[in-house]
PDB file of C-alpha atoms in Angstrom:
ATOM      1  CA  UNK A   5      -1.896 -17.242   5.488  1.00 67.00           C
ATOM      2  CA  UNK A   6       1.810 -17.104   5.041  1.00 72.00           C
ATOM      3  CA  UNK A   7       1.227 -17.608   1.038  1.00 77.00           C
ATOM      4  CA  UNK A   8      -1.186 -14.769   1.189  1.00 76.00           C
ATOM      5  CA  UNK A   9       0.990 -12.316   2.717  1.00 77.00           C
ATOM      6  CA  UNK A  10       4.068 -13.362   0.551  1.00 82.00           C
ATOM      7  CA  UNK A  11       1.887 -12.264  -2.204  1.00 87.00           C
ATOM      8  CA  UNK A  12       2.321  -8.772  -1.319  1.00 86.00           C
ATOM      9  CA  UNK A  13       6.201  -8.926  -2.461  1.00 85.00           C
ATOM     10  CA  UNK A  14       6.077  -9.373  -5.586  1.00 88.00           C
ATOM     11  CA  UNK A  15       3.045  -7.309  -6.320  1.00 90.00           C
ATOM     12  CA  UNK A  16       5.148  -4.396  -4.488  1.00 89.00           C
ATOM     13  CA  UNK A  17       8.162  -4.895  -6.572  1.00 87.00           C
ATOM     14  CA  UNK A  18       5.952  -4.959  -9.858  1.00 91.00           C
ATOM     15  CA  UNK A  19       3.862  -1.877  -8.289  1.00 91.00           C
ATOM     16  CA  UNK A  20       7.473   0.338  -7.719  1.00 87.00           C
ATOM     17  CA  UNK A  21       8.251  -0.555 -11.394  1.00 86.00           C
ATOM     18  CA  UNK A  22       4.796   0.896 -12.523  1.00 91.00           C
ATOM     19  CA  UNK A  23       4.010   3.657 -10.392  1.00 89.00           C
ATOM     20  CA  UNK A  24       7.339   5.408 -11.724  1.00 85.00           C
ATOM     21  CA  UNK A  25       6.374   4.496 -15.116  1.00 86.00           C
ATOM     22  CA  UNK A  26       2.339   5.228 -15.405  1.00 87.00           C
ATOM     23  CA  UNK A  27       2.033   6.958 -12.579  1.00 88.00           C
ATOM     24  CA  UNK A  28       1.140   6.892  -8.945  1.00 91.00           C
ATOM     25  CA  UNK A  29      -2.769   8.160  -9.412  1.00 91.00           C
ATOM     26  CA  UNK A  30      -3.472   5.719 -12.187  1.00 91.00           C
ATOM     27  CA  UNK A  31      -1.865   3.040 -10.185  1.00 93.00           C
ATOM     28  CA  UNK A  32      -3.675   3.588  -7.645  1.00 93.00           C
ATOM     29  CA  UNK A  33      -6.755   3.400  -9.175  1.00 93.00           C
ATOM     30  CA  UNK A  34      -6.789   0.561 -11.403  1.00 94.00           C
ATOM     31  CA  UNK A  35      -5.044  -1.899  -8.601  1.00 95.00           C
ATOM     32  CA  UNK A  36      -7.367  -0.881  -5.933  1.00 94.00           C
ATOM     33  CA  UNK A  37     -10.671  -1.919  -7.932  1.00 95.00           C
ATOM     34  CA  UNK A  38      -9.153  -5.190  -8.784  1.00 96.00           C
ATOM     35  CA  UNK A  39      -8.498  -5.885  -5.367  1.00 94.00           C
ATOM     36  CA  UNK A  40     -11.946  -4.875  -3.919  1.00 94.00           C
ATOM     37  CA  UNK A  41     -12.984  -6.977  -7.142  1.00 95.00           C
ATOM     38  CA  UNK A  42     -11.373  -9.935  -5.769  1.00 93.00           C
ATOM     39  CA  UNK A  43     -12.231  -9.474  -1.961  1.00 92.00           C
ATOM     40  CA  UNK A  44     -15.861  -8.313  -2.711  1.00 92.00           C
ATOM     41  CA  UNK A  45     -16.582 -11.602  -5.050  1.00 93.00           C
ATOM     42  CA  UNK A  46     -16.354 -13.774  -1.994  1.00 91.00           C
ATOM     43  CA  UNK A  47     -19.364 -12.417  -0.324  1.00 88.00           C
ATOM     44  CA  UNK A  48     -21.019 -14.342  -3.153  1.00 90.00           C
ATOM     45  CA  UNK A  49     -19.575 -17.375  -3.380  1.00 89.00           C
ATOM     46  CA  UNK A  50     -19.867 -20.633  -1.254  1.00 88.00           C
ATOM     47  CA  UNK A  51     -17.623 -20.392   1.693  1.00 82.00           C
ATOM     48  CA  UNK A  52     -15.202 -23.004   0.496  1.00 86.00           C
ATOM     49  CA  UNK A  53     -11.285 -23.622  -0.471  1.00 86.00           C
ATOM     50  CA  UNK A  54     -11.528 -21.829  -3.680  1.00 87.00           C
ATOM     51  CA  UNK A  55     -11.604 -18.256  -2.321  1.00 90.00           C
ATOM     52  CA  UNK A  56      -8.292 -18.521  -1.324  1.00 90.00           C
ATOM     53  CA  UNK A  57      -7.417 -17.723  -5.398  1.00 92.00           C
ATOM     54  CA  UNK A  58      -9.355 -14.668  -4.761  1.00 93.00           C
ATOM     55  CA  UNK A  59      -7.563 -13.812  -1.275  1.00 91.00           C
ATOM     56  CA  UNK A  60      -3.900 -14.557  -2.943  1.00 93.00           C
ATOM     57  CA  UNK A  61      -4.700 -11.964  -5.838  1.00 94.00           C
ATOM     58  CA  UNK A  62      -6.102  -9.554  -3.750  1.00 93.00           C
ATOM     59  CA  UNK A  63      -3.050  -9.676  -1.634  1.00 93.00           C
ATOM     60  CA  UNK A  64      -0.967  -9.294  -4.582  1.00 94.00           C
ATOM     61  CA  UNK A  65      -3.019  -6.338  -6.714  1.00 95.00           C
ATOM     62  CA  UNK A  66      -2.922  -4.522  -2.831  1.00 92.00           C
ATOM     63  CA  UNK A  67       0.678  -5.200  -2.675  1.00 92.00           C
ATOM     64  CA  UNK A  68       1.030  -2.895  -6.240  1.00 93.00           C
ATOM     65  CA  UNK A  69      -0.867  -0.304  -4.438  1.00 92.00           C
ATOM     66  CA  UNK A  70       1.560   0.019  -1.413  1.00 91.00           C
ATOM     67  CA  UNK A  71       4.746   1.764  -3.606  1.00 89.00           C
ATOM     68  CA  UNK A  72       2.264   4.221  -5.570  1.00 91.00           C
ATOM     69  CA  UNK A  73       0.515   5.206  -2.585  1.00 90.00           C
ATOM     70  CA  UNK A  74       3.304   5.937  -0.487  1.00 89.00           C
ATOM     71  CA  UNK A  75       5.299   7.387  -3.559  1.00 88.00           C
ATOM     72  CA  UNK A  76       1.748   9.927  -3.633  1.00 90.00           C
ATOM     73  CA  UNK A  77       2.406  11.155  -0.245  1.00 90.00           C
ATOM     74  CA  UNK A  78       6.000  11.675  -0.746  1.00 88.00           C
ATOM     75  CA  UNK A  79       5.333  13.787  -4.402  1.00 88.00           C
ATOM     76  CA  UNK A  80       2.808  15.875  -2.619  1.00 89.00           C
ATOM     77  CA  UNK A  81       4.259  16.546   0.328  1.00 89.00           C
ATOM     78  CA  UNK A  82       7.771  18.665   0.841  1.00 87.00           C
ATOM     79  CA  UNK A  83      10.346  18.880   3.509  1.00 84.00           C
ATOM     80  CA  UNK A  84       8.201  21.153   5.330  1.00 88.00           C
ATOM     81  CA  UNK A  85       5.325  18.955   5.665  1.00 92.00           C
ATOM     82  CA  UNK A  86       6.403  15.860   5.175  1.00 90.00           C
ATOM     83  CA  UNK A  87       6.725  14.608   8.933  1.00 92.00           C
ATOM     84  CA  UNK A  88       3.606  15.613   9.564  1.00 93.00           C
ATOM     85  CA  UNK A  89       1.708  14.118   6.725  1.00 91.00           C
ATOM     86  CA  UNK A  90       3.286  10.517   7.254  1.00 91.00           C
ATOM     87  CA  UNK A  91       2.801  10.720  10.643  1.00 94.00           C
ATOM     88  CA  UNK A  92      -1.160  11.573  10.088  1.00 93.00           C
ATOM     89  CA  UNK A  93      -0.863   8.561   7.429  1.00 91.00           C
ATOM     90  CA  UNK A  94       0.327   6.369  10.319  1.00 90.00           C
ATOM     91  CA  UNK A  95      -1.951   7.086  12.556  1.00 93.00           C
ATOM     92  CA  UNK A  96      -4.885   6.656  10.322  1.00 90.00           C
ATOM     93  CA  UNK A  97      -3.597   3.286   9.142  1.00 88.00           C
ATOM     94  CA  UNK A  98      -3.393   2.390  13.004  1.00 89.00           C
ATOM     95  CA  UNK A  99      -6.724   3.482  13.967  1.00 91.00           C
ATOM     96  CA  UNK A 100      -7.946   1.181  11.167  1.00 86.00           C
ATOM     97  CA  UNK A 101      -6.209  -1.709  12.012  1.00 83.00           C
ATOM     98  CA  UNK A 102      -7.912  -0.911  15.754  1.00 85.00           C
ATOM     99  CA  UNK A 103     -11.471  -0.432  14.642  1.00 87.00           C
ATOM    100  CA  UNK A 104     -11.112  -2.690  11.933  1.00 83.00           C
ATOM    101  CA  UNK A 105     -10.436  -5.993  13.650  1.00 81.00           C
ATOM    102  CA  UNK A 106     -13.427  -4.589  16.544  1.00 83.00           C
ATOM    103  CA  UNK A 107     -15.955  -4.696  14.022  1.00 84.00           C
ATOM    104  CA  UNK A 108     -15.148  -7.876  12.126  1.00 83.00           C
ATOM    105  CA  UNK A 109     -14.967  -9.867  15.379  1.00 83.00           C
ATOM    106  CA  UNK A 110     -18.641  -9.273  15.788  1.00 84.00           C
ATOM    107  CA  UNK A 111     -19.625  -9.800  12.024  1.00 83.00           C
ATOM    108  CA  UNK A 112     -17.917 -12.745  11.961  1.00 80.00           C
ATOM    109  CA  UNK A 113     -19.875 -14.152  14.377  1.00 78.00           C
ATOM    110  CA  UNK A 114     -22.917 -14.453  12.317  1.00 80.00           C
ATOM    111  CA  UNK A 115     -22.598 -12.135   9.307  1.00 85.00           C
ATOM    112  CA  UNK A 116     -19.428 -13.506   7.523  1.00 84.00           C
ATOM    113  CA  UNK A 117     -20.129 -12.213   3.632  1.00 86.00           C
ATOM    114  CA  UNK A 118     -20.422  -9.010   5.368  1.00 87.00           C
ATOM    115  CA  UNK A 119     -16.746  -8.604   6.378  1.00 87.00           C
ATOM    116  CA  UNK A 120     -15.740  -9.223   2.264  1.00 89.00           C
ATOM    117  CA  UNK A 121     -18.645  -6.936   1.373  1.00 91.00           C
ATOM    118  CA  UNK A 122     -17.451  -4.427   3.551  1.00 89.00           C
ATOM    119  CA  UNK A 123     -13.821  -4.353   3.034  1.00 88.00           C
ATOM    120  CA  UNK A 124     -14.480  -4.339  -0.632  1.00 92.00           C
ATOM    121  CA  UNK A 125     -17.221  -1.464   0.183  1.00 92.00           C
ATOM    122  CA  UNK A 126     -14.638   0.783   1.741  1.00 90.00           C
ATOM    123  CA  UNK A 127     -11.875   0.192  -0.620  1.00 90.00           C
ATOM    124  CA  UNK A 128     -14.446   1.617  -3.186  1.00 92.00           C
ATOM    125  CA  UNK A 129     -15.251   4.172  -1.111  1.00 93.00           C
ATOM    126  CA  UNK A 130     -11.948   5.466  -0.216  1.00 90.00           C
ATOM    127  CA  UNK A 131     -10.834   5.650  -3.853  1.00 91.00           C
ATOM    128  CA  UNK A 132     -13.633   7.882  -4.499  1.00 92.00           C
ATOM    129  CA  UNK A 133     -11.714  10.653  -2.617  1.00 91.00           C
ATOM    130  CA  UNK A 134      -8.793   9.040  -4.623  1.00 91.00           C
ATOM    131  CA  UNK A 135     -10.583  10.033  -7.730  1.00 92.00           C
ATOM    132  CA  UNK A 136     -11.663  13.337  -6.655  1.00 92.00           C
ATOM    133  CA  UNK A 137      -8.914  14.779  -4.172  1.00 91.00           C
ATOM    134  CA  UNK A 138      -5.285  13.360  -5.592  1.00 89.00           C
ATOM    135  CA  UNK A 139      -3.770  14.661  -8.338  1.00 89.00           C
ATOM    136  CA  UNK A 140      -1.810  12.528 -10.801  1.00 88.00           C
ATOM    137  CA  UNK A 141       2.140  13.006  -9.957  1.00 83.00           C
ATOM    138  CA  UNK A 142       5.212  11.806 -12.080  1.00 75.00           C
ATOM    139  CA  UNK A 143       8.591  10.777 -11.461  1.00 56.00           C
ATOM    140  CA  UNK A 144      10.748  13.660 -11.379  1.00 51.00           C
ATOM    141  CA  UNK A 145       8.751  16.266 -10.365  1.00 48.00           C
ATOM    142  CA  UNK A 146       5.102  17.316  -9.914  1.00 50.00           C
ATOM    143  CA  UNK A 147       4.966  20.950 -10.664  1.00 42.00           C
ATOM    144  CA  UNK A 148       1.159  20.594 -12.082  1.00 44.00           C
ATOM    145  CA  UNK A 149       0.327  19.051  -8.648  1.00 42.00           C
ATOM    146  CA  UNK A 150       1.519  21.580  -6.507  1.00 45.00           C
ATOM    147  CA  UNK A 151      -1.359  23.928  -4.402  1.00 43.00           C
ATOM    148  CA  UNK A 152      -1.346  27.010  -6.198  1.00 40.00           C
ATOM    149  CA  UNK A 153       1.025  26.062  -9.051  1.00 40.00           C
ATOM    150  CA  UNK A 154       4.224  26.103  -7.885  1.00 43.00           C
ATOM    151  CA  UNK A 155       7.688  25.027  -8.953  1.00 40.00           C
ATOM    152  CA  UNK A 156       8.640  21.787  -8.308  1.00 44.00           C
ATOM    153  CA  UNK A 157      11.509  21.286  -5.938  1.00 46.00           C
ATOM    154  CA  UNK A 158      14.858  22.656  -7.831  1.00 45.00           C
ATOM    155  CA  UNK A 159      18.751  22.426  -7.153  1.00 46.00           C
ATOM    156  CA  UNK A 160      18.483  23.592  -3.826  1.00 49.00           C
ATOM    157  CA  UNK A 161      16.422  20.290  -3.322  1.00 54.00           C
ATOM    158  CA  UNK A 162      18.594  17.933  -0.581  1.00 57.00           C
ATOM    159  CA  UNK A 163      20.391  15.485  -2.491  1.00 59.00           C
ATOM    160  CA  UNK A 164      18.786  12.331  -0.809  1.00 59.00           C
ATOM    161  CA  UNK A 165      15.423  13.771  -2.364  1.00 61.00           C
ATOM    162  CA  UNK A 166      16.276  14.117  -5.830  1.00 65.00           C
ATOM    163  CA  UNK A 167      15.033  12.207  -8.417  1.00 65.00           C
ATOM    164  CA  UNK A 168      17.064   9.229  -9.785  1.00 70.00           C
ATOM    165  CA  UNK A 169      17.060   7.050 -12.520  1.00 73.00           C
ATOM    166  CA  UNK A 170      17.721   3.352 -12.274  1.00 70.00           C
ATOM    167  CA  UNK A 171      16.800   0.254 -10.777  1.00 71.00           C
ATOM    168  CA  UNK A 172      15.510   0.462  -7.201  1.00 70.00           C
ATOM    169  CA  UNK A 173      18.975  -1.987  -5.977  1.00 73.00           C
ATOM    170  CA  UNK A 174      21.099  -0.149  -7.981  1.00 78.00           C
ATOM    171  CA  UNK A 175      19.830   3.030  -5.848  1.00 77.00           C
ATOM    172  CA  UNK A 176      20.082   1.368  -2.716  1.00 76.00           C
ATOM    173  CA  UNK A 177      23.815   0.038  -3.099  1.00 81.00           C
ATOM    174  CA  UNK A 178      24.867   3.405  -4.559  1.00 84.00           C
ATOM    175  CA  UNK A 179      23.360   4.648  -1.071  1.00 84.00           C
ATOM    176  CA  UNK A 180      24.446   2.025   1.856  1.00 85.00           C
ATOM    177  CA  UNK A 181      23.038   4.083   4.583  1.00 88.00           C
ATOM    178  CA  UNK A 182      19.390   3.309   3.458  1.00 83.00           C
ATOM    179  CA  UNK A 183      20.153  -0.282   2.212  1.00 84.00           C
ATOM    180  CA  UNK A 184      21.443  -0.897   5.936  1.00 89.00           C
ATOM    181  CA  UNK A 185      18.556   0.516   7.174  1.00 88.00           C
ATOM    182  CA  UNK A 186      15.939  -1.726   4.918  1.00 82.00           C
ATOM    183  CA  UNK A 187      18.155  -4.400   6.124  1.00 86.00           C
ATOM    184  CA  UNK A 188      17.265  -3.689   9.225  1.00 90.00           C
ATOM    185  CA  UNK A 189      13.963  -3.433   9.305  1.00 87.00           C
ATOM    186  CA  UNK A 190      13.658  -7.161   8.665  1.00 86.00           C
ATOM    187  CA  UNK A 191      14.692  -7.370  12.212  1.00 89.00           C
ATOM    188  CA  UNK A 192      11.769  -6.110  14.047  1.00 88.00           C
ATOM    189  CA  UNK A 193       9.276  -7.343  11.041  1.00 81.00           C
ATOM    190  CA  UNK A 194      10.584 -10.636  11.224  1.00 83.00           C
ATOM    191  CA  UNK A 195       9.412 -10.705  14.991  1.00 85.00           C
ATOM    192  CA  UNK A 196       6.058  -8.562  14.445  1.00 81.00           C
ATOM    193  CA  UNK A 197       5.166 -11.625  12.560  1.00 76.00           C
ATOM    194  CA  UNK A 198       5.835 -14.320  14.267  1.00 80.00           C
ATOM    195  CA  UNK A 199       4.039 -12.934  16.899  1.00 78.00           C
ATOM    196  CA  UNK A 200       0.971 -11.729  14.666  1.00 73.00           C
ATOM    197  CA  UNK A 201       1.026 -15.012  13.074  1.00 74.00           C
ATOM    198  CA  UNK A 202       1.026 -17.047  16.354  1.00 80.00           C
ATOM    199  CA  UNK A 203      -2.162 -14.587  17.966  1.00 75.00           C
TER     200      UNK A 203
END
């Protein structure tokens, strides 16, 4: 379990790199069928040690989905909206992780290709709206992905918003306010999992 979720760093770091590169919608796209790939396969296979290869890469292709999708959400979204759209993010994500957990303890009772089925199901199904409701944005700017058309954000843009180039380090140390507060958050997700990990 511990291997599994470590995979998710380095598929994040790799994801960052790509999603500023290809694109967030692409991304998206391309990462999240691979990992319903690997997570559906195992309703088909015998229920033995070698799924955990599948479970390690679809921690790590979900992992690459995390910086594009949240990257998405901050293109599309301005400093008018922006609180508001995370915070509907967040509570969707938490509702899932209530109803989610609800329904797999019963199918796991007797119906255990179902839960792999199903997760890979809705991962499928949720990129369909992906596909059809997202635009592409790009680094920089997304004037094409605006409702309506409109400009992208200009100079009067706060400066903490404003596109950057370099490394995503060199960005933090040139701005120790937010690499304080990613060291931070180790803190508190240090001790949500230990005490996931020990439930």
């Amino acid at each position: 379990l511990m291997i599994s979720m470590t995979m998710v760093v380095p598929g994040s770091l790799l994801g960052g790199v790509i999603a500023d590169r290809v694109g967030r919608k692409k991304l998206l796209v391309v990462t999240q069928v691979l990992a319903a790939l690997c997570i559906g396969v195992i309703g088909f296979l015998p229920l033995d040690r070698n799924i955990v290869w599948f479970i390690l890469a679809e921690h790590f292709f979900s992992g690459m989905m995390m910086p594009a999708s949240r990257a998405a959400a901050f293109d599309l979204t301005d400093s008018g909206n922006r609180k508001t759209a995370f915070s509907l993010l967040y509570l969707a994500m938490n509702l899932g992780m209530a109803a989610g957990p609800l329904m797999a303890g019963f199918l796991y009772e007797s119906h255990v290709r179902l839960l792999f089925l199903g997760d890979a199901g809705t991962s499928l199904l949720s990129l369909l709206f992906i596909l059809l409701l997202v635009p592409e944005t790009i680094p920089g700017g997304i004037a094409e992905a605006k409702a309506g058309g409109e400009a992208e954000d200009g100079p009067g843009q706060p400066e903490a918003e404003q596109a950057v180039e370099g490394s995503a380090l060199g960005i933090l140390f040139r701005r120790p306010v937010l690499l304080l507060f990613v060291v931070m958050l180790i803190i508190p997700w240090f001790v949500y999992g230990q005490h996931s990990f020990t439930l």
